[in-house]
Every structure is written in C-alpha cells, then in structure tokens.
PDB file of C-alpha atoms in Angstrom:
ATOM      1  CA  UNK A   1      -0.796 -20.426   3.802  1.00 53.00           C
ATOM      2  CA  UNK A   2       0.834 -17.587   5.637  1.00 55.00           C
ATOM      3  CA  UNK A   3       3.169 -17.594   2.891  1.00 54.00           C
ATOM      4  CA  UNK A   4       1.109 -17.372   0.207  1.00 54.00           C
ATOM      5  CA  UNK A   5      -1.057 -14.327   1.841  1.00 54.00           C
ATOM      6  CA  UNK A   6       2.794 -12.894   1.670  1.00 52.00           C
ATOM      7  CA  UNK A   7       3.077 -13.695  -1.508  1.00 48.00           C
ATOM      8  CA  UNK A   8      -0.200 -12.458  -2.536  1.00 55.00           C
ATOM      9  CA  UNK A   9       0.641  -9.027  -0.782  1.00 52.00           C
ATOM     10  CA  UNK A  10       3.702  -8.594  -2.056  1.00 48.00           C
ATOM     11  CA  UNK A  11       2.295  -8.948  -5.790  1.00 51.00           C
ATOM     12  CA  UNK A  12      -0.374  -6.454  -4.707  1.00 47.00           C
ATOM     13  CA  UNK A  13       2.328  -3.984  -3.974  1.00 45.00           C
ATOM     14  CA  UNK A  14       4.849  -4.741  -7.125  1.00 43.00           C
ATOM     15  CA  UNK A  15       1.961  -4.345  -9.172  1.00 43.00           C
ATOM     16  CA  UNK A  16       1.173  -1.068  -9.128  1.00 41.00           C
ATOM     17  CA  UNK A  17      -2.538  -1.804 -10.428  1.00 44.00           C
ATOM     18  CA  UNK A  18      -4.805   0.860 -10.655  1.00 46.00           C
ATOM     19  CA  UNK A  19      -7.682  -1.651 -10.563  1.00 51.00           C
ATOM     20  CA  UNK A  20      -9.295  -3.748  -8.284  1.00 62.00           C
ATOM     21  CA  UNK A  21      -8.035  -7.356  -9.380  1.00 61.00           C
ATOM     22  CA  UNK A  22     -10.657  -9.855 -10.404  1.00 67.00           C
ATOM     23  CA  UNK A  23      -8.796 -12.636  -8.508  1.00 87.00           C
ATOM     24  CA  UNK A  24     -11.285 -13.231  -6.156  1.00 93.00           C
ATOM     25  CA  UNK A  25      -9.217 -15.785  -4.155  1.00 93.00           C
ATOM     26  CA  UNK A  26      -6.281 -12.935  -3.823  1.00 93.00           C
ATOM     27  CA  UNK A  27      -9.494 -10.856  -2.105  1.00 95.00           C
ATOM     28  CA  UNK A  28      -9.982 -13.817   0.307  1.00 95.00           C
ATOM     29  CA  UNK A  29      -6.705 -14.599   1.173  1.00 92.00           C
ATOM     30  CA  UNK A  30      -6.301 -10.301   2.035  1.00 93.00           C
ATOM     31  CA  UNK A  31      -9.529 -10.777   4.014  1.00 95.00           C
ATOM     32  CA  UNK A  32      -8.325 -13.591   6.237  1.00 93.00           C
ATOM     33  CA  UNK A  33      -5.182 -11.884   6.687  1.00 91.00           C
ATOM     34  CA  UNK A  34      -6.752  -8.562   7.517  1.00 94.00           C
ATOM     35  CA  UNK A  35      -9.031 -10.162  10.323  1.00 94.00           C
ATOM     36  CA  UNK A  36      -6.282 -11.607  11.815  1.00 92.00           C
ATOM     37  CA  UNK A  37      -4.491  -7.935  12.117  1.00 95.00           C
ATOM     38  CA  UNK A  38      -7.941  -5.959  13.468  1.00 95.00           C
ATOM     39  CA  UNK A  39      -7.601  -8.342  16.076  1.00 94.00           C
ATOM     40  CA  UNK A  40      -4.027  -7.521  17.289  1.00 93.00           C
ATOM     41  CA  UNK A  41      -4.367  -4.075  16.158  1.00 95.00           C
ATOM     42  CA  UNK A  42      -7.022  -1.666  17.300  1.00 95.00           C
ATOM     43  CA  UNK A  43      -6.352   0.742  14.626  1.00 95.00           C
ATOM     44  CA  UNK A  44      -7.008  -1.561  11.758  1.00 96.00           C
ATOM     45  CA  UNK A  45     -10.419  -2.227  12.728  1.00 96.00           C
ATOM     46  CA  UNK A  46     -12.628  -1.506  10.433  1.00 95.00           C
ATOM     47  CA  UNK A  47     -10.070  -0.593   7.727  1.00 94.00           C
ATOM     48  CA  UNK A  48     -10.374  -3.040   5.544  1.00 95.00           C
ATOM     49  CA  UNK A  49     -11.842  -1.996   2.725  1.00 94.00           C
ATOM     50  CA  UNK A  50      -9.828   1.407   2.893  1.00 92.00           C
ATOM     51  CA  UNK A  51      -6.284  -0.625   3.164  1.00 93.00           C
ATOM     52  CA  UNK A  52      -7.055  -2.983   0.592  1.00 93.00           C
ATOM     53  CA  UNK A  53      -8.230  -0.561  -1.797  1.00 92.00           C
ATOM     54  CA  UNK A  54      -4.745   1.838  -1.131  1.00 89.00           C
ATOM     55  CA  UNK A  55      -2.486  -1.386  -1.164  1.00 88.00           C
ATOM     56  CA  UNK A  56      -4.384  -1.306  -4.915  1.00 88.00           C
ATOM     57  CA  UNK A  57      -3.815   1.928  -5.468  1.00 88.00           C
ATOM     58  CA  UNK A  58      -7.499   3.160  -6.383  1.00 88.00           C
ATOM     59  CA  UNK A  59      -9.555   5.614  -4.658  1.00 87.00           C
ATOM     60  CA  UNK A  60     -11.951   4.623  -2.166  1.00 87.00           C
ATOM     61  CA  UNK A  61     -15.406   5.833  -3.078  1.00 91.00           C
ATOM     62  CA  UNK A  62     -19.004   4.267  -3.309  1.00 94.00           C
ATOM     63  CA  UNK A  63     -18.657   2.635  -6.032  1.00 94.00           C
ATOM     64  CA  UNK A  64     -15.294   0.452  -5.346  1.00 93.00           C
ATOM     65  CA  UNK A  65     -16.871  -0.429  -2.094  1.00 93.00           C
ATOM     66  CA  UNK A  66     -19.634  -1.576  -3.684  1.00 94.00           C
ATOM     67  CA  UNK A  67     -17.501  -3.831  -6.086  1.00 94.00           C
ATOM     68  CA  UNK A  68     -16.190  -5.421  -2.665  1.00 95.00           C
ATOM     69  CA  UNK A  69     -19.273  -6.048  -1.128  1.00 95.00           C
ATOM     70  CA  UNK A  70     -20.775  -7.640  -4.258  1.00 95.00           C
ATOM     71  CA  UNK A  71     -17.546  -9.674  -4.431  1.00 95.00           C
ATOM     72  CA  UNK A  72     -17.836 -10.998  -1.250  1.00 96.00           C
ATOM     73  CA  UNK A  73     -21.295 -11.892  -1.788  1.00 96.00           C
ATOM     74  CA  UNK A  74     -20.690 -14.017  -4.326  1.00 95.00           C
ATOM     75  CA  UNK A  75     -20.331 -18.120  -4.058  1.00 96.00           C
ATOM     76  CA  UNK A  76     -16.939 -17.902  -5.962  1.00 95.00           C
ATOM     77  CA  UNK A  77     -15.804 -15.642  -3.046  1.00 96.00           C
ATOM     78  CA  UNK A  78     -17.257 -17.918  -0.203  1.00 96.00           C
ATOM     79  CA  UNK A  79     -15.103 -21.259  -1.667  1.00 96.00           C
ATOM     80  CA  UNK A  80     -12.063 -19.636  -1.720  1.00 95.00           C
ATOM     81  CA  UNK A  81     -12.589 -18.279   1.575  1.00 95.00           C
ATOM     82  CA  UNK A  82     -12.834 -21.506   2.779  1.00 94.00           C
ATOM     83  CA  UNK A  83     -10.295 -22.787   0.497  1.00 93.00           C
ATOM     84  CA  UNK A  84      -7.785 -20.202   2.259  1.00 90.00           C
ATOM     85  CA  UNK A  85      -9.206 -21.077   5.938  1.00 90.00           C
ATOM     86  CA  UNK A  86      -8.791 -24.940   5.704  1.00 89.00           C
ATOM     87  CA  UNK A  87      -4.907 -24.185   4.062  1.00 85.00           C
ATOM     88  CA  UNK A  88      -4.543 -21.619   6.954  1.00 79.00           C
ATOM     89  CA  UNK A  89      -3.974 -24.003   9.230  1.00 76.00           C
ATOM     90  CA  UNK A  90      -2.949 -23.625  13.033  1.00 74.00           C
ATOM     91  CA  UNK A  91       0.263 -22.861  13.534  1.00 73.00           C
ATOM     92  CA  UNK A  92       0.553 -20.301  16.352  1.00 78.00           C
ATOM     93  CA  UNK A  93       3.823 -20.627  17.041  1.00 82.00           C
ATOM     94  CA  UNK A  94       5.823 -17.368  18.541  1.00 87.00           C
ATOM     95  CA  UNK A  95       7.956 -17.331  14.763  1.00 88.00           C
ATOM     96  CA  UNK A  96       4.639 -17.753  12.741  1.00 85.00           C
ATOM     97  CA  UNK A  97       3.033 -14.799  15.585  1.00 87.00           C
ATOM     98  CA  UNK A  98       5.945 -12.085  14.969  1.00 92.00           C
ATOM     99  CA  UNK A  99       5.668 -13.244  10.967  1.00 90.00           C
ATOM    100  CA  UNK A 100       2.129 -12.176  11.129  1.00 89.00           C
ATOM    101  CA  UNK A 101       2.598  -8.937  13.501  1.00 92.00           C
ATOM    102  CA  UNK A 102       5.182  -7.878  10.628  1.00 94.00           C
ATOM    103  CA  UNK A 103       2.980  -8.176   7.736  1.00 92.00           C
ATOM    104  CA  UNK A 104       0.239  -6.539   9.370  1.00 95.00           C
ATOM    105  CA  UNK A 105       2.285  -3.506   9.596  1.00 95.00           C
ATOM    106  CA  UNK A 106       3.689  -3.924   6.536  1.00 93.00           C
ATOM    107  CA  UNK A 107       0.222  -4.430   5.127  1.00 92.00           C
ATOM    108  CA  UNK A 108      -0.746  -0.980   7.194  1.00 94.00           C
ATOM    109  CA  UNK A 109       2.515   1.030   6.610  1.00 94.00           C
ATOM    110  CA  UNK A 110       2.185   0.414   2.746  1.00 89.00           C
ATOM    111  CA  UNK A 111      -1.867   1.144   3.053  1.00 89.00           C
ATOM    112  CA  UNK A 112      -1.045   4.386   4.669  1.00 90.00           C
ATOM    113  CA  UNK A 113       1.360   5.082   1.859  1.00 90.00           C
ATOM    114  CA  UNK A 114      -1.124   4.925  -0.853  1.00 84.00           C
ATOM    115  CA  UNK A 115      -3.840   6.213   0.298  1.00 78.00           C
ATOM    116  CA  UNK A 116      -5.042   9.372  -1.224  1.00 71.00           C
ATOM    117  CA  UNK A 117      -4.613  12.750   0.547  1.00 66.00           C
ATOM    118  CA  UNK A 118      -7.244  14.153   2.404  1.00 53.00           C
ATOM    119  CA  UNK A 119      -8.298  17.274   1.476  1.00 45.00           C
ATOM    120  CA  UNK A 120      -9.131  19.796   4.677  1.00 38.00           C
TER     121      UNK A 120
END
C-alpha cells in the first residue's frame, strides 16, 4: 500500500494538473498518508488541505476547500478509504518507518514548492 500512496504522489507531482483530480481513491490514499505524517510531524498538522491542493498545483481558496470537504463526504470517498486502510496493512518495520518519514518530507518539501506566494 505504501507503495502505491508513492506511486499515487509521484503521479500527482509529474502531472502538473491544474485541477483537483476526480479520482477520489487518489484523495484517500493522500489522506491516509497525510495522517500518518501530522503525527510524526508537528508542522504538518492541519495542512492538509493546503499541501494537497499545492502538490496539485491550484490555489487554495473557499471554494477548492469546499470541493474537498464535499468529496470526503461522499460514500464513494468513505469505501476507498477503507479500501486503502485494510491494503495499508501493518508493517512498522524501521525500513517501512524511514520510507514513510521520507515521503512525508517529500510530500511537504514539494507542497512548499507549489504553493502560491503570499502576498504581505
């Protein structure tokens, strides 16, 4: 599973899209991934939204947050949520721990990237 949440990043960032993807399991399999990197990193939390959307390239505003939240909502969403949780699996291993640390900052270094400047 780890793999394919690689997988799915990595086609996230060769993409280039300017839109948010109507894959909904590639928004579940992000998700999964994501919670697993607030909890090892304190300055993810609560970044979610914000990364995915940069890792998407598309500005962050009302309206794309909305999209998430409705997608999340929806039962499509919840199955392959679970889908991606039962294929997850257990494997806590030190190799399959570092593997994760790295594509959490990969997944934040890349965020960070595309994210649109703030204006001040």
């Amino acid at each position: 599973m780890r793999t394919s949440i690689t997988l799915a990043l990595l086609g996230l960032l060769a993409s280039g899209a300017h839109a948010l993807p109507s894959d909904l399991k590639v928004l579940a399999q992000f998700d999964l991934g994501y919670a697993k990197c607030e909890a090892r990193f304190p300055h993810m939390r609560g970044q979610r939204d914000k990364a995915y959307l940069a890792l998407w390239k598309v500005k962050p505003d009302a309206q794309r947050h909305a999209e998430l939240a409705s997608a999340r909502k929806s039962n499509k969403y919840r199955k392959e949520r679970e889908l991606a949780q039962k294929a997850m699996g257990a494997d806590n291993s030190p190799e399959m721990e570092e593997k994760l640390n790295q594509q959490c900052q990969a997944t934040w270094a890349e965020a960070q990237r595309n994210a649109p400047a703030h204006k001040q």
